[in-house]
Coordinates of C-alpha atoms in Angstrom, one line a residue:
X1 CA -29.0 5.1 -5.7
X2 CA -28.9 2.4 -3.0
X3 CA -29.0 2.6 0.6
X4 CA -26.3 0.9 3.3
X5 CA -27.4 -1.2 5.9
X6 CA -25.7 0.3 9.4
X7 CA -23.1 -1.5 10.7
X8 CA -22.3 0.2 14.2
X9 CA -20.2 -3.3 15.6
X10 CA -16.6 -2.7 16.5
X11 CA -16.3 -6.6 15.6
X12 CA -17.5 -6.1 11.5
X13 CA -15.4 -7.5 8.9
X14 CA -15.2 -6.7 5.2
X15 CA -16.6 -10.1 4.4
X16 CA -20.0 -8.6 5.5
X17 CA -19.9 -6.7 2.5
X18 CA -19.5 -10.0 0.3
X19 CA -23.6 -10.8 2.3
X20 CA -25.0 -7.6 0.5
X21 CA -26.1 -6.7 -3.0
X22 CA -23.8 -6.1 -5.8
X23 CA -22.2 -4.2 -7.3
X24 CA -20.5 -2.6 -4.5
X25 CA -20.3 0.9 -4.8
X26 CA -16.9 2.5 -4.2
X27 CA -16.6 6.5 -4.0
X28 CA -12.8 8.0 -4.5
X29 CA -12.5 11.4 -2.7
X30 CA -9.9 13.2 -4.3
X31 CA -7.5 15.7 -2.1
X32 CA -5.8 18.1 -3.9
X33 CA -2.2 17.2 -5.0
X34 CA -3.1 13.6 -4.2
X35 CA -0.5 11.0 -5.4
X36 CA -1.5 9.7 -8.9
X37 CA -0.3 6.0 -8.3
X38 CA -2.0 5.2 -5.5
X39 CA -5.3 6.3 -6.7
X40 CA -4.6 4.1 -10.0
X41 CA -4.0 1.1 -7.8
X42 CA -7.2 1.4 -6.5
X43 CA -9.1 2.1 -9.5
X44 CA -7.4 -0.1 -12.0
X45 CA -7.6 -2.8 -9.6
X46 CA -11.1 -2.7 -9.5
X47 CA -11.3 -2.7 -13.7
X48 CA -9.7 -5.8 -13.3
X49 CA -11.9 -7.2 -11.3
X50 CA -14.9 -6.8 -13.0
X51 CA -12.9 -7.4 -16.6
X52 CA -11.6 -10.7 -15.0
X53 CA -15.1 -11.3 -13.3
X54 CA -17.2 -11.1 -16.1
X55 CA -19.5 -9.1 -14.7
X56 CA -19.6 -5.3 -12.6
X57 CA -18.9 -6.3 -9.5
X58 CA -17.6 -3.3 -8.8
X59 CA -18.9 0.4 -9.6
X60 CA -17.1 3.9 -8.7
X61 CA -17.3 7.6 -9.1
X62 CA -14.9 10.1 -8.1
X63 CA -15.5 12.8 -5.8
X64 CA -14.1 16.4 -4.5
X65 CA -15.4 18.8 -2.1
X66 CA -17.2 21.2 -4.5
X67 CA -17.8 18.5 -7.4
X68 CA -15.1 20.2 -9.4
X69 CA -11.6 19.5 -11.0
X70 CA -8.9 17.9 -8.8
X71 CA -5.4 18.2 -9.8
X72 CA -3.4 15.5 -8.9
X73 CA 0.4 16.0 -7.8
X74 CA 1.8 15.3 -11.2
X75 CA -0.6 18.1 -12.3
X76 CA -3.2 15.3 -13.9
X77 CA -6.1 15.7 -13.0
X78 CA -9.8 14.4 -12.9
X79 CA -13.7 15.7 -13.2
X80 CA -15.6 14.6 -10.1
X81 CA -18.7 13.1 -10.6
X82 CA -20.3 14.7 -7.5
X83 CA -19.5 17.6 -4.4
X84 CA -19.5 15.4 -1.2
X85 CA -22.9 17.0 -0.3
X86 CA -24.8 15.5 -3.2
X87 CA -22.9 12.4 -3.6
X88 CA -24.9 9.0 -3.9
X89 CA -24.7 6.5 -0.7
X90 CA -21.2 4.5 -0.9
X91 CA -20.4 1.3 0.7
X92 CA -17.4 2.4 0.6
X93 CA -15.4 5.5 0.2
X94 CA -11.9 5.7 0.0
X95 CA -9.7 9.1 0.6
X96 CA -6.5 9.9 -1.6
X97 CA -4.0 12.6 -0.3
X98 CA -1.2 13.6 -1.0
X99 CA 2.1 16.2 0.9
X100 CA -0.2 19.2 0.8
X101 CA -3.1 16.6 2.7
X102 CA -3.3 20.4 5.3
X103 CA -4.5 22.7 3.2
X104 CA -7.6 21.1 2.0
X105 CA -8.5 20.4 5.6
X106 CA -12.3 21.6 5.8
X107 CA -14.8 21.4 8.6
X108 CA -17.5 20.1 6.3
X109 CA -15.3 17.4 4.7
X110 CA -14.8 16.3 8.8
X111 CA -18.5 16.4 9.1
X112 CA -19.5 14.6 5.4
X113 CA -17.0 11.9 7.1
X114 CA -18.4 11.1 10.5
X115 CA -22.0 11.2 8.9
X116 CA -21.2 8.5 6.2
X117 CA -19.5 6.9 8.9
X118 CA -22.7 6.9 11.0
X119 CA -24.6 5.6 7.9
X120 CA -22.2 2.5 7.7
X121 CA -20.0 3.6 5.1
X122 CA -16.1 1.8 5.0
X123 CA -13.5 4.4 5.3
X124 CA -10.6 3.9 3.5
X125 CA -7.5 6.4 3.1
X126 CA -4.5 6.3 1.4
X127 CA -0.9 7.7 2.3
X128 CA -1.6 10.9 4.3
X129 CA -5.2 10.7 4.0
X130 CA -4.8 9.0 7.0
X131 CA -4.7 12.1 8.7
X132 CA -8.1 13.5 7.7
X133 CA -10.1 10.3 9.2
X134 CA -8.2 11.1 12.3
X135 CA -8.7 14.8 12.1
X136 CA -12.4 13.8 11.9
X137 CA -12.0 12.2 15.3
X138 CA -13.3 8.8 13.7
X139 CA -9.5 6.6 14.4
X140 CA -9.0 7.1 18.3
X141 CA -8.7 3.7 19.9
X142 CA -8.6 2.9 16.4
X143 CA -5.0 0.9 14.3
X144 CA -4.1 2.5 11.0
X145 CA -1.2 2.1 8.7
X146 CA 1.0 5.6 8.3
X147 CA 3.9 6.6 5.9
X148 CA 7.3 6.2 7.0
X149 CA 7.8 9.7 6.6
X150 CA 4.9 11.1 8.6
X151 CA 4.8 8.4 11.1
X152 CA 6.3 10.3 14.0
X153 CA 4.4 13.7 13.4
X154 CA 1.0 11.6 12.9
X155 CA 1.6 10.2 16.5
X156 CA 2.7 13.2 17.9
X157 CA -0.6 14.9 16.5
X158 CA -2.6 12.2 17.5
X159 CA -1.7 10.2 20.1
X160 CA -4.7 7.9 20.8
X161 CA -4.9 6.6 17.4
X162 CA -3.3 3.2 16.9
X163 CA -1.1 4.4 14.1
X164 CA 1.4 1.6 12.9
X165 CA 4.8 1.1 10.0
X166 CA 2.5 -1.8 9.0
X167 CA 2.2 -1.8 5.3
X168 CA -1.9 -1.4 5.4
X169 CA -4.3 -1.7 8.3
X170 CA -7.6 -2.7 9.0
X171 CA -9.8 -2.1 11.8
X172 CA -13.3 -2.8 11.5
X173 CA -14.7 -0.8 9.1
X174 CA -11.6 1.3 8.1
X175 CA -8.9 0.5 5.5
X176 CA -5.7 2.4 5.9
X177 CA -2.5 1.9 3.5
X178 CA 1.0 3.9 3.9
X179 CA 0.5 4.6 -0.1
X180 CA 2.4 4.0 -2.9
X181 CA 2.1 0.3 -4.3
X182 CA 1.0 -0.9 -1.1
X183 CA -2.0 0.6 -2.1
X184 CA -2.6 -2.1 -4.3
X185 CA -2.1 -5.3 -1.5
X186 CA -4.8 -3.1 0.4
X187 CA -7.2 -3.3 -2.5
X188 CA -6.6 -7.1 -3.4
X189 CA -7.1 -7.5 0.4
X190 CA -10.8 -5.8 0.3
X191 CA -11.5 -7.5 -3.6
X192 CA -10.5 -11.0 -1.7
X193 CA -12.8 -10.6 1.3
X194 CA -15.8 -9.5 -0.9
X195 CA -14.9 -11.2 -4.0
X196 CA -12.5 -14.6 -3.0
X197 CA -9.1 -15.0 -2.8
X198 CA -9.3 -17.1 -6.0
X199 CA -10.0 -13.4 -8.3
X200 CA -7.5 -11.0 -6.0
X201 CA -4.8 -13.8 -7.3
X202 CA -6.1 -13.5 -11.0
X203 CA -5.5 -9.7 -10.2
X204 CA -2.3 -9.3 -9.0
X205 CA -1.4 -12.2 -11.9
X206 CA -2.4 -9.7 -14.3
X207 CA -0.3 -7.0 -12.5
X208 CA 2.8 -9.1 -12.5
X209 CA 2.4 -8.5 -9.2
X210 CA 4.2 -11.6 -7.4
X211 CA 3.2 -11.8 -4.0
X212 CA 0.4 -9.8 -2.6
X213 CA 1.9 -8.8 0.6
X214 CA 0.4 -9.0 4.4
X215 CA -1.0 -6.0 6.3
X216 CA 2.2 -6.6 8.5
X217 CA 5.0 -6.5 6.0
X218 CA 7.5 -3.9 6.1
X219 CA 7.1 -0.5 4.2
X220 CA 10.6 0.2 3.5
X221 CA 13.5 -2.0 1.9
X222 CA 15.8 -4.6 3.9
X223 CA 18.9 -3.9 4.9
X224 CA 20.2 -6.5 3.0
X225 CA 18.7 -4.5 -0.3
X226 CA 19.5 -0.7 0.6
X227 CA 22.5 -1.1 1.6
X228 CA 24.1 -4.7 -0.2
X229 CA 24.5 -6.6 2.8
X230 CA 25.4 -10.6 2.3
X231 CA 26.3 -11.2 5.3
X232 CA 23.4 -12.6 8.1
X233 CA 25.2 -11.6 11.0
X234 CA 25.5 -7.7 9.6
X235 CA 22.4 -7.5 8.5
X236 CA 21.0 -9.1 12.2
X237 CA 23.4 -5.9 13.6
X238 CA 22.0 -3.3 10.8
X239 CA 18.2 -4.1 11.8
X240 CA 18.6 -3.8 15.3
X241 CA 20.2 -0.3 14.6
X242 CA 17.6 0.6 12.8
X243 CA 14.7 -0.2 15.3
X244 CA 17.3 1.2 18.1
X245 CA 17.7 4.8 16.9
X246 CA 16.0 6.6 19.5
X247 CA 17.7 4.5 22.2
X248 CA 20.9 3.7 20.9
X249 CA 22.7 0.3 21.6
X250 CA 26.1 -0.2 22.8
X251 CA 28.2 -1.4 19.8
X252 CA 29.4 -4.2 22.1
X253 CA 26.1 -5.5 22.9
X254 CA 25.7 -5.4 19.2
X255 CA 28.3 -7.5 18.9
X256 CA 27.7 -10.1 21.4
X257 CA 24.2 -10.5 20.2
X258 CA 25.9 -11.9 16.8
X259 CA 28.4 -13.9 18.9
X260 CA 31.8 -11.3 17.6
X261 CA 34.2 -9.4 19.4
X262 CA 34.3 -5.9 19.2
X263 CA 37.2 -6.1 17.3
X264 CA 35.4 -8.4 14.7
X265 CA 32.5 -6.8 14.0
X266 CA 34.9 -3.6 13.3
X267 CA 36.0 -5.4 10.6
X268 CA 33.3 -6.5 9.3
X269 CA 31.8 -3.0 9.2
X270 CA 35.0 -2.0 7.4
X271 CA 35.0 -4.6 5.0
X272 CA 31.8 -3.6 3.8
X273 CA 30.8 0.0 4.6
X274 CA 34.6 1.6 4.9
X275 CA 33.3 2.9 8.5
X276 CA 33.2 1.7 11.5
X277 CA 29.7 0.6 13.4
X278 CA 29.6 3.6 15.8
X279 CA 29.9 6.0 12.3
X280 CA 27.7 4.2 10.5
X281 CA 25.1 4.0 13.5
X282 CA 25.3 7.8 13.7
X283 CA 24.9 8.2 9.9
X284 CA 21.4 6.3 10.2
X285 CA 20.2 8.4 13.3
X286 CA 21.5 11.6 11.0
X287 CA 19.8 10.5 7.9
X288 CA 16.7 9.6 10.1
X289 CA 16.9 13.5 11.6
X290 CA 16.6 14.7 8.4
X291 CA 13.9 12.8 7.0
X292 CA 11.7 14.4 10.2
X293 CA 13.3 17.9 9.4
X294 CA 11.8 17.9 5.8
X295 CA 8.5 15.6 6.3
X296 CA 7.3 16.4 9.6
X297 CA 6.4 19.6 11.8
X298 CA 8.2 18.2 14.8
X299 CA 10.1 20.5 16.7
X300 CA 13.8 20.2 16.4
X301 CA 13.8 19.1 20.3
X302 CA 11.6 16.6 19.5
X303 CA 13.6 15.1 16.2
X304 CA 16.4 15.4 18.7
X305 CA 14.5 12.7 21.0
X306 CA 13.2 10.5 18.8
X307 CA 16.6 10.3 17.2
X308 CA 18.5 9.2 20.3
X309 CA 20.0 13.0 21.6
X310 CA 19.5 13.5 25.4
X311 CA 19.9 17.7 24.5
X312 CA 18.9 19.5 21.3
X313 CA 22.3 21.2 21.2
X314 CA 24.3 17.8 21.3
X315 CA 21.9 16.9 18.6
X316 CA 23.1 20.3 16.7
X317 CA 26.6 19.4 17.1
X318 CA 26.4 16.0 15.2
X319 CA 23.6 17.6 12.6
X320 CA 26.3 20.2 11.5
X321 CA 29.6 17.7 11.7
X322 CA 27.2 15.8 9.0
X323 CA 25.4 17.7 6.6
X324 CA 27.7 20.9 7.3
X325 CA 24.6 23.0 8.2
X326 CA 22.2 23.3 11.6
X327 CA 18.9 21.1 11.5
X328 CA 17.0 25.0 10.9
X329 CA 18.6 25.4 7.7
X330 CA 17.7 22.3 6.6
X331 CA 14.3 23.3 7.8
X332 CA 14.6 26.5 5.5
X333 CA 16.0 25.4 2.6
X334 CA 13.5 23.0 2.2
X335 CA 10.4 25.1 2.9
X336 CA 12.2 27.7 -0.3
X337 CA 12.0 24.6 -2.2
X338 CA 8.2 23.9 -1.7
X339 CA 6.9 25.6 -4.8
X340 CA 3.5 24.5 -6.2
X341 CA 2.8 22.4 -8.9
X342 CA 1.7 24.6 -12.2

C-alpha cells in the first residue's frame, strides 16, 4: 500500500498526478447493474497503456460495498478485490452505475466517498454514477458531465451542482463522463495528462478510435446524421429546434434566421420530412416528453415545462394526439416493463 499526498486546492490539475510515484493506482467501484462497456473502456484502456508503455504504469482493483460479487447489467459480473472499508489508498477511484444507480444508494458508500475525498483521492464517475458523488454532497459549486437522459432530473435533484450535456467534465479533482464510449475520451484524457499525449494517441490508434473527442463535444448525433439532413440551411433550422424546445420559436423567425420565406422553408420541410416545420417541431418536444416520462422522476408538470407547455393539460392534449395514450400511461407501462435482470 501507498499513501496520497492531500491535494485540498480547488485549482489542482490531473497533471499533478504525472509529479508523483508510479504506478498510479486506480480503484473501480462497481454499482450494481452498472453498464458493462463503460467500465471496459476504462479498464481496457488502461491495459493498453501499460502493454503500449512497456512498463505498469498503471495498477487497478475492483471494488464493491461488501467485497463481494457485482453483477453487471448484462448479468456479467466480477469478484471485487476489496469491501470499500478495507480497500488500499487510491489515487484515483472511479464509480460505474448504471439505471438502477438508486437502489444501491448507502450512507456508508456517501461517507467512504467524502473521506477518500478528504485524503486526496480523484473521483471519477461514469454515466449515472454521477449522481452518487452528488448525493455525497462532494459536486455543489462543482461542473460535471450528465446523460442526456437524466440530465433534467439530475438538475432538478440537485440544483447547485454545475451539471452539463458536455461529453465528460473535469473539475479539479473530479472526472465525470455521460457514459457509454465517451467513457473512453475521458480516460485518454486522464492517460494523456499523466502519461503524454503522445501514448493516449497510441491508444485510441489501437482502438480504431479516430479522434479522441473534447470534454465539450456533443453527446448525441447531429441532425444532419439522425435524421439525413444535406441541406445547411435545414439543419441550421433543426438545431435551433432542438436547443429551443422548452421555449419554442416562431417558425417564421426560424425562417428569417436562414434567410427563407415562410412559404420556403414549408417546402423544404416537405421535401424532406413529408411534414411541415410546426409538425415536425412538435414531434421533437413529443419525443423529448417521453424520453423524461421513461428516464426521469419529473413530475408530469414539470416534463410539461421543460418541454415548452404553459399548462400540464395542454401538454396532455398533444401527448395523446401523438402516442394515442396520456403521459401516465406511458409512465405505467414502462414501470410493468422494468423487470430485473436474472
Amino acid at each position: 500500500m501507498f499513501g496520497v499526498r492531500p491535494m485540498t486546492d480547488q485549482t489542482y490539475t490531473l497533471k499533478q498526478l504525472a509529479q508523483g510515484h508510479r504506478p498510479i493506482r486506480i480503484g473501480f467501484f462497481l454499482v450494481p447493474d452498472f453498464p458493462l462497456m463503460t467500465f471496459a473502456a476504462a479498464l481496457d484502456s488502461l491495459r493498453q497503456g501499460n502493454r503500449l508503455a512497456k512498463r505498469k504504469a498503471f495498477e487497478w482493483l475492483i471494488l464493491s460495498a461488501d467485497g463481494g460479487h457485482v453483477k453487471s447489467s448484462s448479468g456479467l459480473g466480477f469478484d471485487a478485490d476489496a469491501a470499500i472499508g478495507r480497500a488500499p489508498r487510491c489515487d484515483i477511484v472511479i464509480l460505474c452505475a448504471g439505471i438502477n444507480y438508486a437502489d444501491a444508494y448507502d450512507a456508508n458508500v456517501f461517507a467512504w466517498l467524502r473521506r477518500i475525498h478528504s485524503e486526496g483521492c480523484v473521483l471519477g464517475a461514469v454515466s449515472t454514477a454521477v449522481f452518487f458523488l452528488a448525493k455525497a454532497r462532494l459536486l455543489e459549486g462543482r461542473r460535471c458531465a450528465v446523460h442526456w437522459e437524466s440530465l433534467a432530473s439530475f438538475r432538478s435533484e440537485f440544483p447547485n451542482c454545475l451539471a452539463t450535456d458536455d461529453i465528460f467534465a473535469i473539475d479539479g479533482r473530479f472526472l465525470t463522463s455521460s457514459g457509454g464510449t465517451v467513457t473512453l475520451d475521458m480516460m485518454l484524457y486522464l492517460i494523456s495528462a499523466v502519461e503524454g499525449r503522445e501514448l493516449a494517441a497510441l491508444i485510441s490508434d489501437q482502438f480504431n478510435h479516430a479522434r479522441i473527442r473534447r470534454q465539450d463535444d456533443v453527446q448525441r448525433m447531429s441532425p444532419e446524421d439522425r435524421f439525413g439532413i444535406r441541406n445547411a440551411k435545414l439543419a441550421f433550422v433543426v438545431r435551433r429546434m432542438e436547443a429551443s424546445l422548452g421555449d419554442p420559436v416562431e417558425i417564421s423567425d426560424l425562417a428569417s434566421s436562414v434567410a427563407l420565406s415562410l412559404r420556403q422553408l414549408e417546402r423544404l420541410f416537405h421535401a424532406n420530412f413529408g411534414k411541415s416545420p410546426t409538425h415536425f417541431y412538435i414531434e421533437l418536444r413529443m419525443t423529448r416528453a417521453k424520453e423524461l416520462l421513461v428516464y426521469t422522476e419529473l413530475a408530469i408538470g414539470e416534463i410539461a415545462e421543460i418541454c415548452g407547455y404553459q399548462s400540464a393539460s395542454h401538454f396532455g392534449r398533444s401527448y395523446r394526439t401523438r402516442f394515442r395514450e396520456s403521459p401516465a400511461a406511458t409512465r405505467k407501462a414502462e414501470r410493468r416493463r422494468e423487470v430485473p435482470v436474472s
